[in-house]
């Protein structure tokens, strides 16, 4: 499933960051995966 999603995330100007994935799960109450950057340190 995840290999079929083609989303680009530009890391230009970022020295380090945490990539946080939320969502997913099983059942009718599951939510889509969401990816965010946290603790960003600029280059």
Tab-separated table of C-alpha atoms in Angstrom:
chain	number	residue	atom	x	y	z
A	1	UNK	CA	0.000	0.000	0.000
A	2	UNK	CA	2.543	2.604	1.059
A	3	UNK	CA	4.772	1.883	-1.946
A	4	UNK	CA	1.938	2.984	-4.260
A	5	UNK	CA	1.850	6.512	-2.797
A	6	UNK	CA	4.149	8.967	-4.565
A	7	UNK	CA	4.486	12.020	-2.338
A	8	UNK	CA	7.597	14.177	-2.474
A	9	UNK	CA	8.871	15.879	0.649
A	10	UNK	CA	11.472	18.579	0.081
A	11	UNK	CA	14.282	18.501	2.642
A	12	UNK	CA	16.176	21.418	1.074
A	13	UNK	CA	17.633	23.593	3.832
A	14	UNK	CA	16.949	21.076	6.614
A	15	UNK	CA	19.924	19.688	8.552
A	16	UNK	CA	17.828	17.304	10.668
A	17	UNK	CA	14.225	16.611	11.579
A	18	UNK	CA	12.017	13.915	13.029
A	19	UNK	CA	9.551	12.334	10.603
A	20	UNK	CA	6.399	11.470	12.561
A	21	UNK	CA	3.811	9.038	11.202
A	22	UNK	CA	0.310	8.997	12.686
A	23	UNK	CA	-2.896	7.219	11.773
A	24	UNK	CA	-3.496	3.801	10.340
A	25	UNK	CA	-4.840	0.869	12.245
A	26	UNK	CA	-7.489	-1.698	11.558
A	27	UNK	CA	-11.249	-1.439	11.529
A	28	UNK	CA	-13.881	1.055	10.511
A	29	UNK	CA	-12.484	3.778	12.795
A	30	UNK	CA	-9.002	3.723	11.227
A	31	UNK	CA	-7.643	6.988	9.842
A	32	UNK	CA	-5.310	7.637	6.886
A	33	UNK	CA	-1.576	7.834	7.513
A	34	UNK	CA	-0.307	11.387	8.062
A	35	UNK	CA	3.393	12.304	7.960
A	36	UNK	CA	4.728	15.482	9.577
A	37	UNK	CA	8.160	16.954	10.329
A	38	UNK	CA	8.966	17.934	13.916
A	39	UNK	CA	12.085	19.249	15.671
A	40	UNK	CA	13.334	20.820	12.433
A	41	UNK	CA	16.913	22.162	12.463
A	42	UNK	CA	17.758	24.436	9.524
A	43	UNK	CA	20.953	23.884	7.564
